[in-house]
CSV table of C-alpha atoms and ligand atoms in Angstrom, one decimal:
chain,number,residue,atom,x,y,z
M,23,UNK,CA,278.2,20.1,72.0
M,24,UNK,CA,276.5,23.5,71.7
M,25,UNK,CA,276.0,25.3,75.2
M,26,UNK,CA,273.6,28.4,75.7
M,27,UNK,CA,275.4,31.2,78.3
M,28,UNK,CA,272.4,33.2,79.3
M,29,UNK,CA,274.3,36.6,79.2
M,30,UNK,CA,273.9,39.5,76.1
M,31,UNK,CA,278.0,40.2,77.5
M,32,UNK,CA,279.9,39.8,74.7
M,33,UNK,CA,283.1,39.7,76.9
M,34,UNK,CA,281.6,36.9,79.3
M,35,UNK,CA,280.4,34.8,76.0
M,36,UNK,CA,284.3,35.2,74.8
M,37,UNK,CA,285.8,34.5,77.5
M,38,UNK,CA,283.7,31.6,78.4
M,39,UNK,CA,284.0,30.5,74.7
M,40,UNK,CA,288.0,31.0,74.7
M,41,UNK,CA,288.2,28.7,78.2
M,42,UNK,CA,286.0,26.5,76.8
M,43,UNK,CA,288.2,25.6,73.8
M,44,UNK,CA,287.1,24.5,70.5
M,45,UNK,CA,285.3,21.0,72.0
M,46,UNK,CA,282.0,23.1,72.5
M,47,UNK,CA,280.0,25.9,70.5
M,48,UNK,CA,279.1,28.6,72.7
M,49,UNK,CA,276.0,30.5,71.8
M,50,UNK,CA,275.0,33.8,74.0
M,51,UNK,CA,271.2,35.6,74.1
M,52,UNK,CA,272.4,38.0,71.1
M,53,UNK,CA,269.9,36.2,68.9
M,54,UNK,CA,267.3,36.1,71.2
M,55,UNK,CA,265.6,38.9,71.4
M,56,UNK,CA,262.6,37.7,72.8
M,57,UNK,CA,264.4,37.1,75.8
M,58,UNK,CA,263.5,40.0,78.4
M,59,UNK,CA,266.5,41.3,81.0
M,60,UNK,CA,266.4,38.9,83.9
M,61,UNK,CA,266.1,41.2,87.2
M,62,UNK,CA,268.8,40.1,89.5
M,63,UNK,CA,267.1,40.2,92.8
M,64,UNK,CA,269.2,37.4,94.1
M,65,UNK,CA,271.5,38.6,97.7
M,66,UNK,CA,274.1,36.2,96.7
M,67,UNK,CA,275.7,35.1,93.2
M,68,UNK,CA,274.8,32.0,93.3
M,69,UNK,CA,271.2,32.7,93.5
M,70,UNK,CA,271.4,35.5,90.9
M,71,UNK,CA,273.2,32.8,88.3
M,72,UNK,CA,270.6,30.2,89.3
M,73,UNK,CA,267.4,33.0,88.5
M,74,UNK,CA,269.2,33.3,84.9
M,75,UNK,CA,269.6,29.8,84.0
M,76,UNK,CA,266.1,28.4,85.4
M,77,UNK,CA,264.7,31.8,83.2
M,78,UNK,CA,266.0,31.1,79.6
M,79,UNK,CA,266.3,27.5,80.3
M,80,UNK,CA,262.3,27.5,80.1
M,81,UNK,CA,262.2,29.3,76.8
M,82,UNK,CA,265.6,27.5,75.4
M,83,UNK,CA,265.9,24.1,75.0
M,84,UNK,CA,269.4,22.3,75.5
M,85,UNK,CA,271.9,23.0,78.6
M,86,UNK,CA,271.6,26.6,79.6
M,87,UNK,CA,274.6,28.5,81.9
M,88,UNK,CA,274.3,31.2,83.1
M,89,UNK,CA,276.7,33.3,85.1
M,90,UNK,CA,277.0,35.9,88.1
M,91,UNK,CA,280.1,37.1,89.0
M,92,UNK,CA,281.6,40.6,90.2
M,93,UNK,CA,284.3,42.1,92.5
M,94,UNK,CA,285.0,42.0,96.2
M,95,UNK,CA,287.3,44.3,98.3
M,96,UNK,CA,287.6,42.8,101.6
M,97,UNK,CA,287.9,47.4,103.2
M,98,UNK,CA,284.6,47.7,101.2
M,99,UNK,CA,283.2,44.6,103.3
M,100,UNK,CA,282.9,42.7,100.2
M,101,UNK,CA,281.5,45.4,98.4
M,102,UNK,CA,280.4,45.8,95.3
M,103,UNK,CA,279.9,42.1,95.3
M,104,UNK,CA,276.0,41.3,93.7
M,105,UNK,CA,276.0,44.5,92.9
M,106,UNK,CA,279.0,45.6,90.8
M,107,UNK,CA,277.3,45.9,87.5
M,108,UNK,CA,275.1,48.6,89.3
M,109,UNK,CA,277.8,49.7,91.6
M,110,UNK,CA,277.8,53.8,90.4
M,111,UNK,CA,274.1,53.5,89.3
M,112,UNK,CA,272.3,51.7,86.7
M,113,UNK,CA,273.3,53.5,84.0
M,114,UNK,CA,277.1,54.6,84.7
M,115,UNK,CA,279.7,53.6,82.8
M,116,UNK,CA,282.7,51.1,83.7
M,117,UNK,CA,284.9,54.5,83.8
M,118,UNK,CA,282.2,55.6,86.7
M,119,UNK,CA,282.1,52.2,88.4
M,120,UNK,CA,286.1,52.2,88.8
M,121,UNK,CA,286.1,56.2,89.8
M,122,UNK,CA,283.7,55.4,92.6
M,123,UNK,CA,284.8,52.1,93.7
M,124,UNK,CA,288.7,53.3,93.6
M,125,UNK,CA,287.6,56.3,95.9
M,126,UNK,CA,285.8,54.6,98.3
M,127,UNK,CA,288.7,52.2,98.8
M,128,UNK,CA,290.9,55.1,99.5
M,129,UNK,CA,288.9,56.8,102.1
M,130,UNK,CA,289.4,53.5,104.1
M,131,UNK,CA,292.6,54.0,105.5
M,132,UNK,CA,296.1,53.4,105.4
M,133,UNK,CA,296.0,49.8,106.4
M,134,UNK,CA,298.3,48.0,103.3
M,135,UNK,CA,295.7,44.9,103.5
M,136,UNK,CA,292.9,47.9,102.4
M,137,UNK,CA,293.3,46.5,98.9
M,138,UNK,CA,292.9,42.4,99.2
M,139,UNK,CA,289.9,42.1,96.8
M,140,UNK,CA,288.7,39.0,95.0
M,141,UNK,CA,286.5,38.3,91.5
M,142,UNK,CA,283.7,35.7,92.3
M,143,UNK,CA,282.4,33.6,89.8
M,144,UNK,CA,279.3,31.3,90.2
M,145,UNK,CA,277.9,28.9,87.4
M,146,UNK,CA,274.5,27.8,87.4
M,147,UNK,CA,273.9,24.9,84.6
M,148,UNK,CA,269.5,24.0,84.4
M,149,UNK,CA,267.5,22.5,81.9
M,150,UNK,CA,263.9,23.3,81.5
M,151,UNK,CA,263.9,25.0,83.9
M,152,UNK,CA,265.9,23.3,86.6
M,153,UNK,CA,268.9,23.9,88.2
M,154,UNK,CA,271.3,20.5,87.3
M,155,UNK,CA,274.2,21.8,89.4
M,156,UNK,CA,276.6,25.0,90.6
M,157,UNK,CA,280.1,25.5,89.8
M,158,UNK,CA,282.1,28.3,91.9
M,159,UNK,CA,285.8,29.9,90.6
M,160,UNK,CA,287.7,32.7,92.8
M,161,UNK,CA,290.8,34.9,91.8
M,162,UNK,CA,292.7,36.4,94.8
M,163,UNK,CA,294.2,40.1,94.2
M,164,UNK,CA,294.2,43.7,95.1
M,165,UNK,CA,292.9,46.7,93.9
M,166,UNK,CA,295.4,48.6,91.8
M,167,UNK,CA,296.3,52.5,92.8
M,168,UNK,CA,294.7,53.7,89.2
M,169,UNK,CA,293.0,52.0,86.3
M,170,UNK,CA,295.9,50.3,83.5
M,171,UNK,CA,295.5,48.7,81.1
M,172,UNK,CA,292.8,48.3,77.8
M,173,UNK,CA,292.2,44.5,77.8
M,174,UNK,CA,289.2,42.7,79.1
M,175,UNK,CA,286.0,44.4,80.5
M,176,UNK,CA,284.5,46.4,84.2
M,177,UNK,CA,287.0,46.3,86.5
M,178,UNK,CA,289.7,44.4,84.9
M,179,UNK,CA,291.7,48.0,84.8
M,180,UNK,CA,292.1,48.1,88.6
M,181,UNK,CA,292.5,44.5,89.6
M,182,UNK,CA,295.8,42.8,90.2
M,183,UNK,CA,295.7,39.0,90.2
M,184,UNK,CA,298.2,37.6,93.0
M,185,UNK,CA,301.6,36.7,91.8
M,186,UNK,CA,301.2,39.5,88.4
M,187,UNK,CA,302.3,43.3,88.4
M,188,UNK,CA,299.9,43.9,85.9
M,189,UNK,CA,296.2,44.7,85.8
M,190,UNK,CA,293.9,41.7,84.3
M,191,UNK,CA,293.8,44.6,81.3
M,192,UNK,CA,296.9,44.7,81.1
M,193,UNK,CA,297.8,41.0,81.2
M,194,UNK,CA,297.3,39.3,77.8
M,195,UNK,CA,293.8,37.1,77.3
M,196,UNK,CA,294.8,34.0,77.6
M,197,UNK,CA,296.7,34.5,80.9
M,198,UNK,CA,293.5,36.2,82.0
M,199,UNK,CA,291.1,33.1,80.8
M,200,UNK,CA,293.8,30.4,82.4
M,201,UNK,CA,293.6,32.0,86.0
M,202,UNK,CA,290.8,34.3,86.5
M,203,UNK,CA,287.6,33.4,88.6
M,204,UNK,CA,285.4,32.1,85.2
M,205,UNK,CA,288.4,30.1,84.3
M,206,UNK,CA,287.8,28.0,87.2
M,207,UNK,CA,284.4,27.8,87.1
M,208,UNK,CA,284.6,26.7,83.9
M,209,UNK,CA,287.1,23.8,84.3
M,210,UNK,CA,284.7,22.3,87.0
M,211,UNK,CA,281.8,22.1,84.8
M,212,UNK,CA,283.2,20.6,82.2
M,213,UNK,CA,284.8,18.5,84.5
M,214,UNK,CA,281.0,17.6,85.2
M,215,UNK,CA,279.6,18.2,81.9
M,216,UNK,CA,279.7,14.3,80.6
M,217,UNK,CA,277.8,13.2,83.5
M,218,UNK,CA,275.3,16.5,83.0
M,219,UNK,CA,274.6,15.7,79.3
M,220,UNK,CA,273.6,11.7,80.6
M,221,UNK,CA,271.6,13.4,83.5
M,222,UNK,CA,269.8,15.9,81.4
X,321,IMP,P1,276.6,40.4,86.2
X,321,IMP,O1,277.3,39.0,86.5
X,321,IMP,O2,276.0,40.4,84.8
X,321,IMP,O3,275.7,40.8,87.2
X,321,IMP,O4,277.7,41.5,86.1
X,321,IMP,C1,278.9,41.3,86.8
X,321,IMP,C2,279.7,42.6,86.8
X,321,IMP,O5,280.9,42.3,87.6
X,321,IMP,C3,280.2,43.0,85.4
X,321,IMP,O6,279.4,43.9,84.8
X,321,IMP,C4,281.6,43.6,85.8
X,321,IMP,O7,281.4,44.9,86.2
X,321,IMP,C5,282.0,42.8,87.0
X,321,IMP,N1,282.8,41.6,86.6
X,321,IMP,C6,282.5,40.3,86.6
X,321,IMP,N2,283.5,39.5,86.1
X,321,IMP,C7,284.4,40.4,85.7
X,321,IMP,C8,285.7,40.2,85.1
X,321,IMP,O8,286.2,39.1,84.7
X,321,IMP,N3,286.4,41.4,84.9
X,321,IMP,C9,286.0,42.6,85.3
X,321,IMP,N4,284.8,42.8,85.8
X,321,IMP,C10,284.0,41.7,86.0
């Protein structure tokens, strides 16, 4: 079965293409340059992964996913959330993002639950322009004292999945894919993706 992810992240594509397996071919925007950047002006993830699917699902044809996902740290009041990829600015780097986001959470306090922080992931799968149905994965955790670790992508260096010492950068992929946030969105659309291809 060949899915479209409507992302230009080579990280999300792989990821979503390791989780996946080898059932499904998993094709990303990289050869679609006539796709124009989809402005997230959604408040919540799940609208922001619906805007990208019902946008390239009316120039694509075929099943079209698209994901929005990003970091919440419960001292930050769920902050960066929506807006992690633009969390230090539009055009800062991850190194920036992590800097800004790991000072913040240290001018919180000493309260030891100032850390408790969660990756969100929300799936939205459309055809032609129509949303078919939303899948939602979460990864509990806490927000490491400095960035370890080289694997993965954003803020994988400072997040520590419950239950691990390590950083999700420091953990190896396929622990990552078989725990994190997209993981489990993933497993519950393919659970669904039979009765979406009949559907569609
Ligand atoms: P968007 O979904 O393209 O708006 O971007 C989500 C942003 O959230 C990414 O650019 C990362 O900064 C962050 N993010 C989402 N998922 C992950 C992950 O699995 N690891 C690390 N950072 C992530």
């Amino acid at each position: 079965m060949q899915l479209i992810v409507a992302t230009r992240n080579a990280h999300k594509t792989r990821e979503i293409e390791q989780i996946f397996g080898s059932a499904s071919a998993v094709r990303d925007l990289t050869a679609h340059p006539e796709i124009s950047e989809i402005t997230e002006s959604g408040m919540s993830f799940e609208e922001n992964a619906k805007l990208k699917a019902i946008a390239v699902s009316r120039k694509l044809p075929g099943l079209v996913i698209a994901d929005d996902s990003g970091l919440e740290v419960d001292a930050l009041g769920g902050a960066p959330g929506v807006r992690s990829a633009r969390y230090a600015g539009v055009n800062a780097s991850n190194t920036e993002r992590i800097a800004k986001l790991l000072s913040r959470v240290a001018n919180t306090g000493t309260k030891s639950d100032r850390r408790r922080a969660r990756f969100r992931c929300v799936l939205a799968v459309a055809r032609d322009g129509h949303v078919l149905a939303t899948f939602e994965g979460v990864v509990d955790g806490k927000i490491a004292e400095r960035p370890r670790g080289s694997h993965g992508f954003g803020y994988d260096p400072i997040f520590i999945p419950d239950g691990f010492k390590e950083t999700f950068a420091e953990l190896p992929e396929e622990v990552k894919n078989n725990i994190s946030h997209r993981a489990e969105a993933v497993r519950k659309l393919q659970a669904e993706l039979p009765t979406l291809c009949r559907e569609a």
